[in-house]
Coordinates of C-alpha atoms and ligand atoms in Angstrom, one line a residue:
Chain N
X557 CA -30.4 -21.8 -52.1
X558 CA -26.6 -21.0 -52.0
X559 CA -27.7 -17.4 -52.5
X560 CA -29.7 -17.7 -49.3
X561 CA -26.7 -19.3 -47.4
X562 CA -24.4 -16.4 -48.6
X563 CA -27.0 -13.9 -47.5
X564 CA -27.3 -15.4 -44.0
X565 CA -23.5 -16.0 -43.5
X566 CA -22.7 -12.7 -44.8
X567 CA -25.1 -10.8 -42.6
X568 CA -23.8 -12.5 -39.4
X569 CA -20.3 -11.9 -40.3
X570 CA -20.9 -8.1 -41.0
X571 CA -22.9 -8.0 -37.8
X572 CA -20.0 -9.5 -36.0
X573 CA -17.5 -6.9 -37.6
X574 CA -20.0 -4.2 -36.7
X575 CA -20.3 -5.3 -33.1
X576 CA -16.6 -5.1 -32.5
X577 CA -16.3 -1.5 -33.4
X578 CA -15.5 0.6 -30.4
X579 CA -18.0 3.2 -31.5
X580 CA -20.7 0.8 -31.9
X581 CA -20.0 -0.8 -28.5
X582 CA -20.2 2.5 -26.7
X583 CA -23.4 3.4 -28.5
X584 CA -25.0 -0.1 -27.9
X585 CA -24.3 0.5 -24.2
X586 CA -25.5 3.9 -23.9
X587 CA -28.3 4.5 -26.4
X588 CA -30.8 1.9 -25.1
X589 CA -30.3 3.2 -21.5
X590 CA -31.0 6.7 -22.7
X591 CA -34.0 5.6 -24.8
X592 CA -35.5 3.6 -22.0
X593 CA -35.2 6.6 -19.8
X594 CA -36.8 8.9 -22.4
X595 CA -39.6 6.4 -22.8
X596 CA -40.3 6.3 -19.0
X597 CA -40.3 10.0 -18.6
X598 CA -42.5 10.9 -21.8
X599 CA -45.0 8.5 -20.7
X600 CA -45.0 8.2 -17.0
X601 CA -47.6 10.7 -17.0
X602 CA -49.6 8.3 -19.2
X603 CA -52.4 6.2 -18.0
X604 CA -50.8 2.7 -17.4
X605 CA -48.4 0.0 -17.8
X606 CA -49.5 -0.8 -21.2
X607 CA -48.4 2.8 -22.2
X608 CA -45.0 2.1 -20.5
X609 CA -44.0 -1.1 -22.4
X610 CA -45.6 0.5 -25.6
X611 CA -43.2 3.4 -25.2
X612 CA -40.2 1.1 -24.4
X613 CA -40.8 -0.9 -27.6
X614 CA -41.2 2.4 -29.6
X615 CA -38.0 3.6 -28.1
X616 CA -36.3 0.4 -29.0
X617 CA -37.5 0.7 -32.5
X618 CA -35.9 4.1 -32.7
X619 CA -32.6 2.5 -32.0
X620 CA -33.0 -0.2 -34.7
X621 CA -33.8 3.0 -37.1
X622 CA -30.8 4.9 -35.9
X623 CA -28.5 2.1 -36.5
X624 CA -30.0 1.3 -39.9
X625 CA -30.0 4.9 -41.0
X626 CA -26.3 5.6 -40.1
X627 CA -25.1 2.1 -40.9
X628 CA -26.9 1.5 -44.2
X629 CA -26.6 5.2 -45.4
X630 CA -22.9 5.0 -45.1
X631 CA -22.7 1.3 -46.0
X632 CA -21.0 1.6 -49.3
X633 CA -18.7 4.5 -48.3
X634 CA -17.6 2.5 -45.2
X635 CA -16.6 -0.4 -47.4
X636 CA -14.8 2.0 -49.8
X637 CA -12.8 3.5 -46.8
X638 CA -12.0 -0.1 -45.7
X639 CA -10.7 -0.9 -49.2
X640 CA -13.1 -3.9 -49.3
X641 CA -15.3 -2.5 -51.7
X642 CA -13.5 -3.6 -54.8
X643 CA -13.1 -7.0 -53.5
X644 CA -16.7 -7.5 -52.7
X645 CA -17.9 -6.1 -56.0
X646 CA -15.6 -8.5 -57.7
X647 CA -17.7 -11.4 -56.6
X648 CA -19.7 -13.0 -59.5
X649 CA -23.0 -11.9 -58.1
X650 CA -25.6 -9.1 -58.5
X651 CA -24.6 -6.1 -56.6
X652 CA -27.7 -6.1 -54.5
X653 CA -26.8 -9.7 -53.2
X654 CA -23.3 -8.2 -52.2
X655 CA -24.8 -5.2 -50.4
X656 CA -27.9 -6.5 -48.8
X657 CA -26.0 -8.6 -46.0
X658 CA -24.4 -5.3 -44.9
X659 CA -27.5 -3.3 -44.6
X660 CA -29.3 -6.4 -43.0
X661 CA -26.3 -6.5 -40.3
X662 CA -27.1 -3.0 -39.2
X663 CA -30.6 -4.1 -38.6
X664 CA -29.6 -7.0 -36.8
X665 CA -27.3 -4.8 -34.4
X666 CA -30.3 -2.4 -34.2
X667 CA -32.6 -5.3 -33.1
X668 CA -30.1 -5.8 -30.4
X669 CA -30.7 -2.2 -29.3
X670 CA -34.5 -2.9 -29.1
X671 CA -33.9 -5.9 -26.8
X672 CA -31.5 -3.8 -24.7
X673 CA -33.9 -1.0 -24.4
X674 CA -36.6 -3.4 -23.0
X675 CA -34.0 -5.1 -20.8
X676 CA -33.0 -1.5 -19.4
X677 CA -36.6 -0.7 -19.0
X678 CA -37.2 -3.8 -16.9
X679 CA -34.1 -3.4 -14.8
X680 CA -33.9 0.2 -14.1
X681 CA -37.5 1.4 -14.2
X682 CA -39.2 -1.9 -13.4
X683 CA -41.4 -1.7 -16.5
X684 CA -43.3 -5.2 -16.6
X685 CA -42.5 -7.1 -19.7
X686 CA -46.0 -8.5 -20.6
X687 CA -46.6 -9.2 -24.2
X688 CA -50.0 -9.9 -25.7
X689 CA -48.7 -12.2 -28.2
X690 CA -45.2 -13.5 -27.5
X691 CA -44.9 -15.6 -30.6
X692 CA -46.2 -12.8 -32.7
X693 CA -43.7 -10.4 -31.0
X694 CA -40.9 -12.6 -32.2
X695 CA -42.2 -12.8 -35.7
X696 CA -42.7 -9.1 -35.9
X697 CA -39.3 -8.5 -34.6
X698 CA -37.9 -10.7 -37.4
X699 CA -40.1 -9.0 -40.0
X700 CA -38.7 -5.5 -38.6
X701 CA -35.2 -6.6 -39.1
X702 CA -36.0 -8.0 -42.7
X703 CA -38.0 -4.9 -43.7
X704 CA -35.4 -2.5 -42.3
X705 CA -32.5 -4.4 -43.9
X706 CA -34.3 -3.9 -47.2
X707 CA -35.2 -0.4 -46.6
X708 CA -31.5 0.1 -45.7
X709 CA -30.4 -1.3 -49.0
X710 CA -32.5 1.4 -50.7
X711 CA -31.0 3.9 -48.7
X712 CA -27.4 2.6 -49.2
X713 CA -28.1 2.7 -52.9
X714 CA -29.7 6.1 -53.1
X715 CA -27.3 7.8 -50.9
X716 CA -24.3 6.5 -52.9
X717 CA -25.9 7.7 -56.2
X718 CA -26.6 11.1 -54.9
X719 CA -23.5 12.8 -53.8
X720 CA -23.1 13.9 -50.2
X721 CA -26.6 12.3 -49.5
X722 CA -25.0 11.4 -46.0
X723 CA -25.7 15.0 -45.0
X724 CA -29.4 14.0 -45.4
X725 CA -29.1 11.1 -43.3
X726 CA -29.0 12.7 -39.8
X727 CA -31.8 15.2 -40.4
X728 CA -34.0 12.3 -41.6
X729 CA -33.7 10.7 -37.9
X730 CA -36.3 12.6 -36.2
X731 CA -38.9 12.9 -38.9
X732 CA -39.0 9.2 -39.5
X733 CA -39.3 8.4 -35.8
X734 CA -42.3 10.7 -35.7
X735 CA -43.8 9.5 -39.0
X736 CA -43.4 5.8 -38.3
X737 CA -45.3 6.3 -35.0
X738 CA -42.4 4.9 -33.1
X739 CA -42.7 7.4 -30.2
X740 CA -46.2 8.9 -30.5
X741 CA -49.1 7.0 -32.2
X742 CA -49.5 8.1 -35.9
X743 CA -53.1 9.4 -35.1
X744 CA -51.9 12.3 -33.3
X745 CA -49.8 13.7 -36.3
X746 CA -51.1 16.1 -38.8
X747 CA -53.1 14.3 -41.6
X748 CA -50.7 15.0 -44.4
X749 CA -48.1 12.9 -42.7
X750 CA -50.3 9.9 -43.2
X751 CA -49.6 8.9 -46.8
X752 CA -45.8 9.3 -46.2
X753 CA -46.1 7.2 -42.9
X754 CA -48.1 4.4 -44.9
X755 CA -45.2 3.8 -47.3
X756 CA -42.4 3.4 -45.0
X757 CA -41.8 0.0 -43.8
X758 CA -40.9 1.2 -40.4
X759 CA -44.4 2.3 -39.8
X760 CA -45.8 -1.2 -40.3
X761 CA -42.9 -2.8 -38.4
X762 CA -43.5 -0.4 -35.5
X763 CA -47.4 -1.2 -35.8
X764 CA -46.8 -4.9 -35.9
X765 CA -44.8 -4.6 -32.7
X766 CA -47.2 -2.6 -30.8
X767 CA -50.0 -4.9 -31.8
X768 CA -47.9 -7.8 -30.5
X769 CA -47.2 -5.9 -27.2
X770 CA -50.5 -4.6 -26.3
X771 CA -52.8 -6.7 -28.4
X772 CA -54.2 -6.5 -32.0
X773 CA -54.0 -8.3 -35.7
X774 CA -50.1 -8.4 -35.8
X775 CA -50.0 -10.4 -39.1
X776 CA -51.3 -7.9 -41.6
X777 CA -49.0 -5.3 -40.4
X778 CA -46.1 -7.9 -40.8
X779 CA -47.2 -8.8 -44.3
X780 CA -47.3 -5.1 -45.4
X781 CA -44.0 -4.4 -43.8
X782 CA -42.4 -7.2 -45.7
X783 CA -44.2 -6.2 -49.0
X784 CA -42.8 -2.6 -48.8
X785 CA -39.5 -4.1 -47.9
X786 CA -39.4 -6.1 -51.0
X787 CA -40.3 -3.2 -53.1
X788 CA -37.2 -1.2 -51.6
X789 CA -35.2 -4.3 -52.4
X790 CA -36.2 -4.2 -56.1
X791 CA -35.8 -0.4 -56.6
X792 CA -32.4 -0.5 -54.3
X793 CA -31.1 -3.4 -56.4
X794 CA -31.8 -1.5 -59.7
X795 CA -29.9 1.6 -58.2
X796 CA -27.1 -0.5 -57.1
X797 CA -26.7 -1.9 -60.6
X798 CA -26.6 1.7 -62.1
X799 CA -24.1 2.7 -59.2
X800 CA -21.8 -0.1 -60.0
X801 CA -21.6 0.4 -63.5
X802 CA -21.0 4.2 -62.9
X803 CA -18.4 3.6 -60.3
X804 CA -16.4 1.6 -62.8
X805 CA -16.6 4.5 -65.4
X806 CA -15.6 7.0 -62.6
X807 CA -13.0 4.9 -60.8
X808 CA -14.7 5.4 -57.6
X809 CA -14.8 1.8 -56.2
X810 CA -11.4 2.4 -54.8
X811 CA -10.2 5.5 -52.9
X812 CA -7.5 7.3 -54.5
Chain Y
X146 CA 4.2 -22.2 -47.3
X147 CA 4.9 -25.6 -48.2
X148 CA 5.9 -26.5 -51.8
X149 CA 3.9 -29.6 -51.7
X150 CA 0.8 -27.5 -51.5
X151 CA 1.5 -25.6 -54.7
X152 CA -0.1 -28.5 -56.3
X153 CA -3.6 -27.3 -55.3
X154 CA -3.8 -25.1 -58.1
X155 CA -6.8 -25.5 -60.4
X156 CA -6.4 -28.3 -63.0
X157 CA -6.9 -26.6 -66.4
X158 CA -10.6 -26.6 -67.4
X159 CA -11.4 -29.4 -69.7
X160 CA -10.8 -28.0 -73.4
X161 CA -14.4 -28.7 -74.6
X162 CA -16.0 -26.6 -72.1
X163 CA -13.7 -23.6 -72.3
X164 CA -15.1 -20.8 -74.2
X165 CA -12.0 -19.5 -75.7
X166 CA -11.1 -22.8 -77.1
X167 CA -14.7 -22.7 -78.5
X168 CA -13.7 -19.5 -80.2
X169 CA -10.6 -21.1 -81.4
X170 CA -8.2 -19.1 -79.2
X171 CA -5.4 -20.2 -77.2
X172 CA -5.2 -16.9 -75.2
X173 CA -6.6 -16.5 -71.6
X174 CA -6.3 -12.7 -72.2
X175 CA -6.6 -10.7 -75.3
X176 CA -6.7 -6.7 -75.4
X177 CA -6.8 -4.3 -78.1
X178 CA -6.2 -0.8 -77.9
X179 CA -7.0 -0.8 -74.2
X180 CA -6.9 3.0 -72.9
X181 CA -8.2 4.8 -69.9
X182 CA -8.5 8.4 -69.1
X183 CA -9.0 9.6 -65.4
X184 CA -11.1 12.6 -64.9
X185 CA -10.4 14.5 -61.6
X186 CA -11.6 17.6 -59.9
X187 CA -8.8 19.5 -58.3
X188 CA -9.0 22.9 -56.3
X189 CA -11.8 23.3 -53.8
X190 CA -12.8 27.0 -54.4
X191 CA -12.5 27.2 -58.0
X192 CA -12.7 23.4 -59.2
X193 CA -10.8 22.5 -62.4
X194 CA -11.3 19.3 -64.3
X195 CA -8.2 17.5 -64.8
X196 CA -7.6 14.6 -67.1
X197 CA -4.9 11.9 -67.0
X198 CA -4.3 9.6 -69.7
X199 CA -3.2 6.5 -67.6
X200 CA -3.1 3.9 -70.2
X201 CA -2.8 4.9 -73.9
X202 CA -3.6 1.9 -76.3
X203 CA -2.3 -1.2 -74.8
X204 CA -2.3 -4.4 -77.0
X205 CA -1.8 -7.7 -75.0
X206 CA -2.4 -11.3 -75.7
X207 CA -1.6 -13.8 -72.9
X208 CA -1.6 -17.6 -73.4
X209 CA -3.5 -19.9 -71.2
X210 CA -1.1 -21.2 -68.3
X211 CA 1.5 -18.3 -69.3
X212 CA 3.0 -16.1 -66.5
X213 CA 3.0 -12.7 -67.7
X214 CA 4.8 -9.9 -66.2
X215 CA 4.0 -6.3 -66.3
X216 CA 6.8 -4.0 -65.2
X217 CA 7.3 -0.2 -65.1
X218 CA 7.9 2.8 -63.2
X219 CA 5.4 4.1 -60.7
X220 CA 2.5 5.8 -62.6
X221 CA 3.1 3.8 -65.6
X222 CA -0.3 2.4 -65.8
X223 CA 0.1 -1.1 -64.5
X224 CA -2.6 -1.1 -61.9
X225 CA -4.9 0.7 -64.3
X226 CA -4.3 -2.1 -67.0
X227 CA -5.0 -4.7 -64.4
X228 CA -8.1 -3.2 -63.3
X229 CA -9.5 -2.9 -66.8
X230 CA -8.7 -6.5 -67.2
X231 CA -10.4 -7.7 -64.1
X232 CA -13.5 -5.7 -64.6
X233 CA -13.0 -3.0 -61.8
X234 CA -12.6 -0.4 -64.5
X235 CA -14.4 0.3 -67.6
X236 CA -11.9 1.2 -70.5
X237 CA -12.1 4.7 -72.0
X238 CA -11.3 2.8 -75.4
X239 CA -10.5 -0.5 -76.7
X240 CA -11.6 -4.0 -75.8
X241 CA -10.4 -6.9 -73.6
X242 CA -11.5 -10.5 -73.2
X243 CA -10.5 -13.0 -70.5
X244 CA -11.4 -16.5 -70.9
X245 CA -12.9 -15.5 -74.2
X246 CA -15.5 -13.2 -72.2
X247 CA -15.7 -9.6 -72.9
X248 CA -14.8 -7.6 -69.7
X249 CA -17.3 -4.9 -70.1
X250 CA -20.4 -6.8 -71.4
X251 CA -19.8 -10.0 -69.7
X252 CA -18.7 -9.0 -66.3
X253 CA -20.2 -11.9 -64.4
X254 CA -18.6 -14.6 -66.7
X255 CA -15.3 -13.0 -66.3
X256 CA -15.4 -12.4 -62.5
X257 CA -16.3 -16.2 -62.1
X258 CA -12.8 -17.1 -63.7
X259 CA -10.5 -14.6 -62.2
X260 CA -8.6 -13.8 -58.9
X261 CA -7.2 -10.5 -57.8
X262 CA -4.4 -9.9 -55.2
X263 CA -3.2 -6.4 -54.6
X264 CA -0.3 -5.3 -52.4
X265 CA -0.9 -3.4 -49.3
X266 CA -2.6 -4.0 -46.0
X267 CA -6.1 -2.7 -46.8
X268 CA -9.1 -4.4 -48.2
X269 CA -9.7 -7.0 -45.3
X270 CA -12.1 -7.0 -42.5
X271 CA -10.0 -6.0 -39.7
X272 CA -12.0 -6.7 -36.8
X273 CA -12.8 -10.2 -38.0
X274 CA -10.4 -13.2 -37.8
X275 CA -8.3 -14.3 -40.7
X276 CA -10.6 -17.5 -40.9
X277 CA -13.9 -15.3 -40.9
X278 CA -12.4 -13.2 -43.7
X279 CA -11.7 -16.3 -45.7
X280 CA -15.2 -17.8 -45.0
X281 CA -16.9 -14.7 -46.0
X282 CA -15.1 -14.5 -49.4
X283 CA -15.6 -18.1 -49.9
X284 CA -19.4 -17.5 -49.7
X285 CA -19.1 -14.5 -51.8
X286 CA -17.0 -16.0 -54.5
X287 CA -19.4 -19.0 -54.5
X288 CA -17.2 -21.7 -53.4
X289 CA -19.4 -24.9 -52.8
X290 CA -20.3 -25.2 -49.2
X291 CA -19.1 -28.6 -48.7
X292 CA -15.6 -27.7 -50.3
X293 CA -15.1 -24.5 -48.1
X294 CA -13.6 -26.1 -45.1
X295 CA -11.0 -28.0 -46.8
X296 CA -10.1 -25.4 -49.4
X297 CA -9.6 -22.8 -46.5
X298 CA -7.4 -25.3 -44.5
X299 CA -5.5 -26.0 -47.7
X300 CA -4.8 -22.3 -48.3
X301 CA -4.1 -21.2 -44.7
X302 CA -1.4 -23.9 -44.9
X303 CA 0.0 -22.9 -48.1
X304 CA 0.3 -19.2 -47.2
X305 CA 1.7 -20.0 -43.7
X306 CA -1.1 -18.8 -41.6
X307 CA -2.1 -22.1 -40.0
X308 CA -2.5 -21.5 -36.3
X309 CA -3.1 -17.8 -36.5
X310 CA -6.4 -18.0 -38.5
X311 CA -8.4 -17.4 -35.4
X312 CA -6.8 -14.0 -34.6
X313 CA -8.4 -10.9 -35.6
X314 CA -6.8 -9.3 -38.7
X315 CA -6.2 -6.0 -37.1
X316 CA -3.3 -7.9 -34.9
X317 CA -1.7 -9.2 -38.0
X318 CA 1.6 -7.8 -39.4
X319 CA 1.8 -6.4 -42.8
X320 CA 3.2 -9.5 -44.4
X321 CA 0.6 -11.7 -42.7
X322 CA -2.2 -9.6 -44.2
X323 CA -0.5 -10.0 -47.6
X324 CA -0.6 -13.6 -47.3
X325 CA -4.2 -13.6 -46.3
X326 CA -4.9 -11.4 -49.5
X327 CA -3.2 -14.1 -51.4
X328 CA -5.2 -16.9 -50.0
X329 CA -8.3 -15.0 -50.5
X330 CA -7.4 -14.6 -54.2
X331 CA -7.1 -18.4 -54.7
X332 CA -10.1 -19.4 -52.9
X333 CA -12.3 -20.2 -55.8
X334 CA -9.5 -21.6 -58.0
X335 CA -9.3 -18.8 -60.5
X336 CA -8.2 -19.7 -64.2
X337 CA -6.6 -16.2 -64.4
X338 CA -5.0 -14.5 -61.5
X339 CA -3.9 -10.9 -61.3
X340 CA -1.2 -10.3 -58.9
X341 CA -0.6 -6.6 -58.4
X342 CA 2.6 -6.2 -56.4
X343 CA 1.9 -9.2 -54.4
X344 CA 5.3 -9.6 -52.5
X345 CA 5.0 -6.0 -51.0
X346 CA 5.9 -6.1 -47.3
X347 CA 6.5 -9.8 -47.4
X348 CA 9.9 -11.1 -45.8
X349 CA 12.4 -12.6 -48.1
X350 CA 11.9 -16.2 -47.0
X351 CA 8.1 -15.9 -47.6
X352 CA 8.6 -14.1 -50.8
X353 CA 10.7 -17.1 -51.9
X354 CA 7.8 -19.3 -51.0
X355 CA 5.5 -16.9 -52.6
X356 CA 7.4 -17.1 -55.8
X357 CA 7.3 -20.9 -55.5
X358 CA 3.7 -20.9 -55.0
X359 CA 3.2 -18.7 -58.1
X360 CA 5.3 -20.8 -60.3
X361 CA 3.5 -23.9 -59.1
X362 CA 0.1 -22.3 -60.0
X363 CA 1.4 -21.6 -63.4
X364 CA 2.9 -25.1 -63.9
X365 CA -0.7 -26.3 -63.1
X366 CA -2.4 -24.1 -65.9
X367 CA -3.4 -21.0 -64.1
X368 CA -2.7 -17.8 -66.2
X369 CA -1.0 -15.2 -64.2
X370 CA -0.4 -11.5 -64.7
X371 CA 2.1 -10.2 -62.2
X372 CA 3.3 -6.7 -61.5
X373 CA 6.2 -6.2 -59.3
X374 CA 9.3 -3.7 -58.8
X375 CA 11.6 -6.7 -58.0
X376 CA 13.4 -7.4 -61.2
X377 CA 14.9 -10.6 -59.9
X378 CA 11.3 -11.8 -59.1
X379 CA 10.2 -11.1 -62.8
X380 CA 13.3 -12.6 -64.1
X381 CA 12.8 -15.8 -62.2
X382 CA 9.1 -16.1 -62.8
X383 CA 7.8 -14.6 -65.9
X384 CA 7.4 -16.4 -69.1
X385 CA 7.2 -13.0 -71.0
X386 CA 7.4 -9.4 -69.7
X387 CA 5.8 -6.2 -70.8
X388 CA 7.6 -3.0 -70.0
X389 CA 5.1 -0.4 -69.5
X390 CA 5.8 3.3 -69.2
X391 CA 3.7 6.3 -70.0
X392 CA 0.7 4.2 -70.5
X393 CA 2.2 2.4 -73.5
X394 CA 4.0 -0.8 -73.9
X395 CA 7.6 -0.1 -74.5
X396 CA 9.0 -3.4 -75.0
X397 CA 7.6 -7.0 -74.9
X398 CA 9.5 -10.3 -74.7
X399 CA 10.9 -13.1 -72.7
X400 CA 13.4 -12.0 -70.0
X401 CA 16.3 -13.3 -72.3
X402 CA 15.1 -11.3 -75.1
X403 CA 14.7 -8.2 -72.9
X404 CA 18.1 -8.7 -71.4
X405 CA 19.7 -8.7 -74.9
X406 CA 18.7 -5.2 -75.4
X407 CA 21.4 -4.3 -73.1
X408 CA 24.0 -6.5 -75.0
X409 CA 27.1 -4.7 -76.0
X410 CA 27.0 -2.9 -72.8
X411 CA 28.9 -2.9 -69.6
X412 CA 27.7 -1.9 -66.1
X413 CA 29.7 0.1 -63.5
X414 CA 28.5 0.1 -60.0
X415 CA 29.8 2.8 -57.6
X416 CA 29.0 3.2 -53.9
X417 CA 29.0 6.8 -53.0
X418 CA 27.9 9.3 -50.6
X419 CA 26.2 12.6 -51.5
X420 CA 26.5 12.8 -55.3
X421 CA 25.3 16.2 -56.5
X422 CA 22.7 16.4 -59.5
X423 CA 25.4 18.4 -61.3
X424 CA 27.9 15.5 -61.2
X425 CA 25.2 13.1 -62.3
X426 CA 24.3 15.2 -65.3
X427 CA 28.1 15.4 -66.2
X428 CA 28.3 11.7 -66.2
X429 CA 25.5 11.2 -68.7
X430 CA 27.5 13.5 -71.2
X431 CA 30.6 11.3 -70.9
X432 CA 31.5 9.7 -74.3
X433 CA 30.5 5.9 -74.2
X434 CA 27.8 6.4 -71.3
X435 CA 24.3 5.4 -72.2
X436 CA 22.4 5.4 -68.9
X437 CA 22.9 6.4 -65.5
X438 CA 20.9 5.7 -62.4
X439 CA 21.0 6.4 -58.7
X440 CA 19.5 4.3 -55.9
X441 CA 19.4 5.4 -52.3
X442 CA 20.5 2.9 -49.8
X443 CA 20.1 4.5 -46.4
X444 CA 22.9 7.2 -46.5
X445 CA 24.6 5.5 -49.2
X446 CA 23.9 5.8 -53.0
X447 CA 24.3 3.2 -55.5
X448 CA 25.4 4.7 -58.9
X449 CA 24.9 2.5 -61.9
X450 CA 26.5 3.6 -65.3
X451 CA 25.9 1.7 -68.4
X452 CA 28.3 2.1 -71.2
X453 CA 29.2 0.7 -74.5
X454 CA 31.6 -2.6 -74.0
X455 CA 34.2 -1.1 -76.3
X456 CA 34.7 2.2 -74.4
X457 CA 36.4 2.1 -70.9
X458 CA 34.6 4.8 -69.0
X459 CA 35.9 3.9 -65.6
X460 CA 38.6 6.4 -65.8
X461 CA 36.5 9.3 -66.9
X462 CA 33.7 8.5 -64.5
X463 CA 35.8 8.4 -61.4
X464 CA 37.4 11.8 -62.6
X465 CA 33.9 13.4 -62.7
X466 CA 33.4 12.1 -59.1
X467 CA 36.5 13.3 -57.7
X468 CA 36.1 14.9 -54.3
X469 CA 33.0 12.8 -53.6
X470 CA 33.5 10.0 -51.0
X471 CA 33.3 6.7 -52.6
X472 CA 33.0 3.1 -51.6
X473 CA 33.3 0.0 -53.7
X474 CA 33.5 0.2 -57.6
X475 CA 32.6 -2.9 -59.4
X476 CA 32.3 -3.6 -63.2
X477 CA 29.8 -6.3 -64.3
X478 CA 27.5 -7.8 -67.2
X479 CA 24.2 -6.1 -67.4
X480 CA 21.1 -7.7 -65.8
X481 CA 17.6 -7.4 -66.6
X482 CA 17.3 -4.5 -64.5
X483 CA 19.8 -2.5 -66.3
X484 CA 17.7 -3.5 -69.6
X485 CA 14.7 -2.2 -67.9
X486 CA 16.2 0.9 -66.9
X487 CA 17.5 1.5 -70.5
X488 CA 14.1 0.8 -71.9
X489 CA 12.4 3.1 -69.4
X490 CA 14.8 5.9 -69.9
X491 CA 14.4 5.5 -73.7
X492 CA 10.6 6.1 -73.4
Ligands
ATP1874 N1 -8.5 6.9 -59.5 C1 -7.7 7.8 -60.1 N2 -7.9 9.1 -60.3 C2 -7.1 9.7 -61.0 N3 -5.9 9.5 -61.6 C3 -5.4 8.1 -61.3 C4 -6.4 7.3 -60.6 N4 -5.6 6.0 -60.5 C5 -4.5 6.3 -61.1 N5 -4.4 7.6 -61.5 C6 -3.3 8.0 -62.4 O1 -3.1 7.2 -63.5 C7 -1.6 7.1 -63.6 C8 -1.3 5.5 -63.7 O2 -1.5 5.0 -62.5 P1 -1.5 3.3 -62.1 O3 -1.9 3.3 -60.5 O4 -2.0 2.6 -63.0 O5 0.1 3.3 -62.1 P2 1.0 1.9 -61.7 O6 1.7 1.5 -62.9 O7 0.2 1.1 -61.0 O8 2.1 2.6 -60.7 P3 2.7 2.0 -59.2 O9 3.9 1.2 -59.7 O10 2.9 3.3 -58.5 O11 1.6 1.0 -58.8 C9 -0.9 7.7 -62.6 O12 -0.7 9.0 -63.2 C10 -2.0 8.1 -61.7 O13 -1.7 9.3 -60.9
MG1875 MG1 0.2 0.2 -59.2

């Protein structure tokens, strides 16, 4: 109970801290507009308004993904640069509960990007926001944030274990957009990508959102998204424990 | 900082529950043969592995409620020692227990009981307010929810940040950040507090309040390990002091005991401008002279010459310095600082 409270408050405060970074603010203003534009131009040729809102949601998801990837991949390094890594690791808690609020916060700010993309789509391009299941859309959005936060934790922990894995992060952006079917339906991708896509929580999060938008069974996708997220949490938690121990041996919790 | 609030220190834990009492020990901190080697890679094109033996076999025992000082020159290994005791670094050799718990194998138990404050202005969330910083760390350090509000208000008062807690930390002065660090370190009422140069960047009035706070915490049973470069601070506060240099403890005792190391000596202080190294070396060779030290104070230098009491070196010293512009010359009894200089120079 107290752990849940700590996770919630920690996530909110980290999101607050993130949202005040001038870089993040600029990104948050520009990226959704660019994405809404992309979505509209890629799919205007498509057959109907369904496609448009689907594209806008997909584009918004890319915003979340970008936020999680850059935010979570560098989460631990950022804390190190700020000099806060030692102070948070000093808490009498498991490393996973210390780091999870940070990656969850990147998913929260990413969720803002999704909503902003929809808003821009509405304002600038007049996309009609008609959701098949509004309540399920909300649930899917929350599931997306949770799933991505947990996936972000896996990224944060593996990136910090593998040296210079940050260099890996940026090229990961596009393949995962495609693989998760955020921009194009998975069915048009080559078949070898299917198993890869199936283990990414983003795939199921995107699917849940799409189903909530245009109609379909939302709940199974939400369930799978969360289940995969939970696996990420367990594996990421283990990696973080290894990382913490190793950093205390190599004296890399602090910069020096 | 209000002295009344120094009474907000944790009351000592009931003896029956305290593990080290259970283990029959009065010590809050025990360390044996603590050592730490750093390995660093230098050079970019042709990387070479370099090792630094930062701490080489430190034995320590600090009693419950004791205020223990760790003094030493830059790079002596003070911070390294503290970080091994507070679980941030794993020792290369040796063992240490805090509150009876091993710092390597019982990390979580140790962390529950300790607070850590370091000097400098990093380590805070700059874009959050002081209050949000404290709220976050209160959650993280498991301060019970219903106590948080009161505890934070109490600490803001204690460190003199009340009224400024709503502002973002990026707008804080260096001293304000340092006070926020201190408040954070006390949130969970730690039994053992590690203070690594806590008075850096704090103005003299606030530094005095800080000393009062620290003394109050110790009086209420908190065990404190303090490092500082201000001798007067150490002299005033510490029950015992370890002087560490080159990663080893060179001297250990009460301030009075350490001061006695300079017994039978006299100190000559000379204000001077532009003393060449050669003149300094010559001073050291004079009969009766035991130590020399120079401290830069703006354009001025303060020369201290320690000598045996029974030899009057003043004439010889001034002769060696002839031709150099001098200010006031005074002769005085040795202080803790002089004893410290003697210990460090001898190491
Ligand atoms: N992370 C690190 N990697 C490599 N060497 C280090 C590291 N941290 C400290 N050292 C080295 O270990 C030695 C002891 O450093 P330490 O920080 O413990 O000294 P200190 O007594 O705290 O000094 P100061 O008074 O300047 O704070 C120094 O030679 C320092 O260069
Ligand atoms: Mg230090």
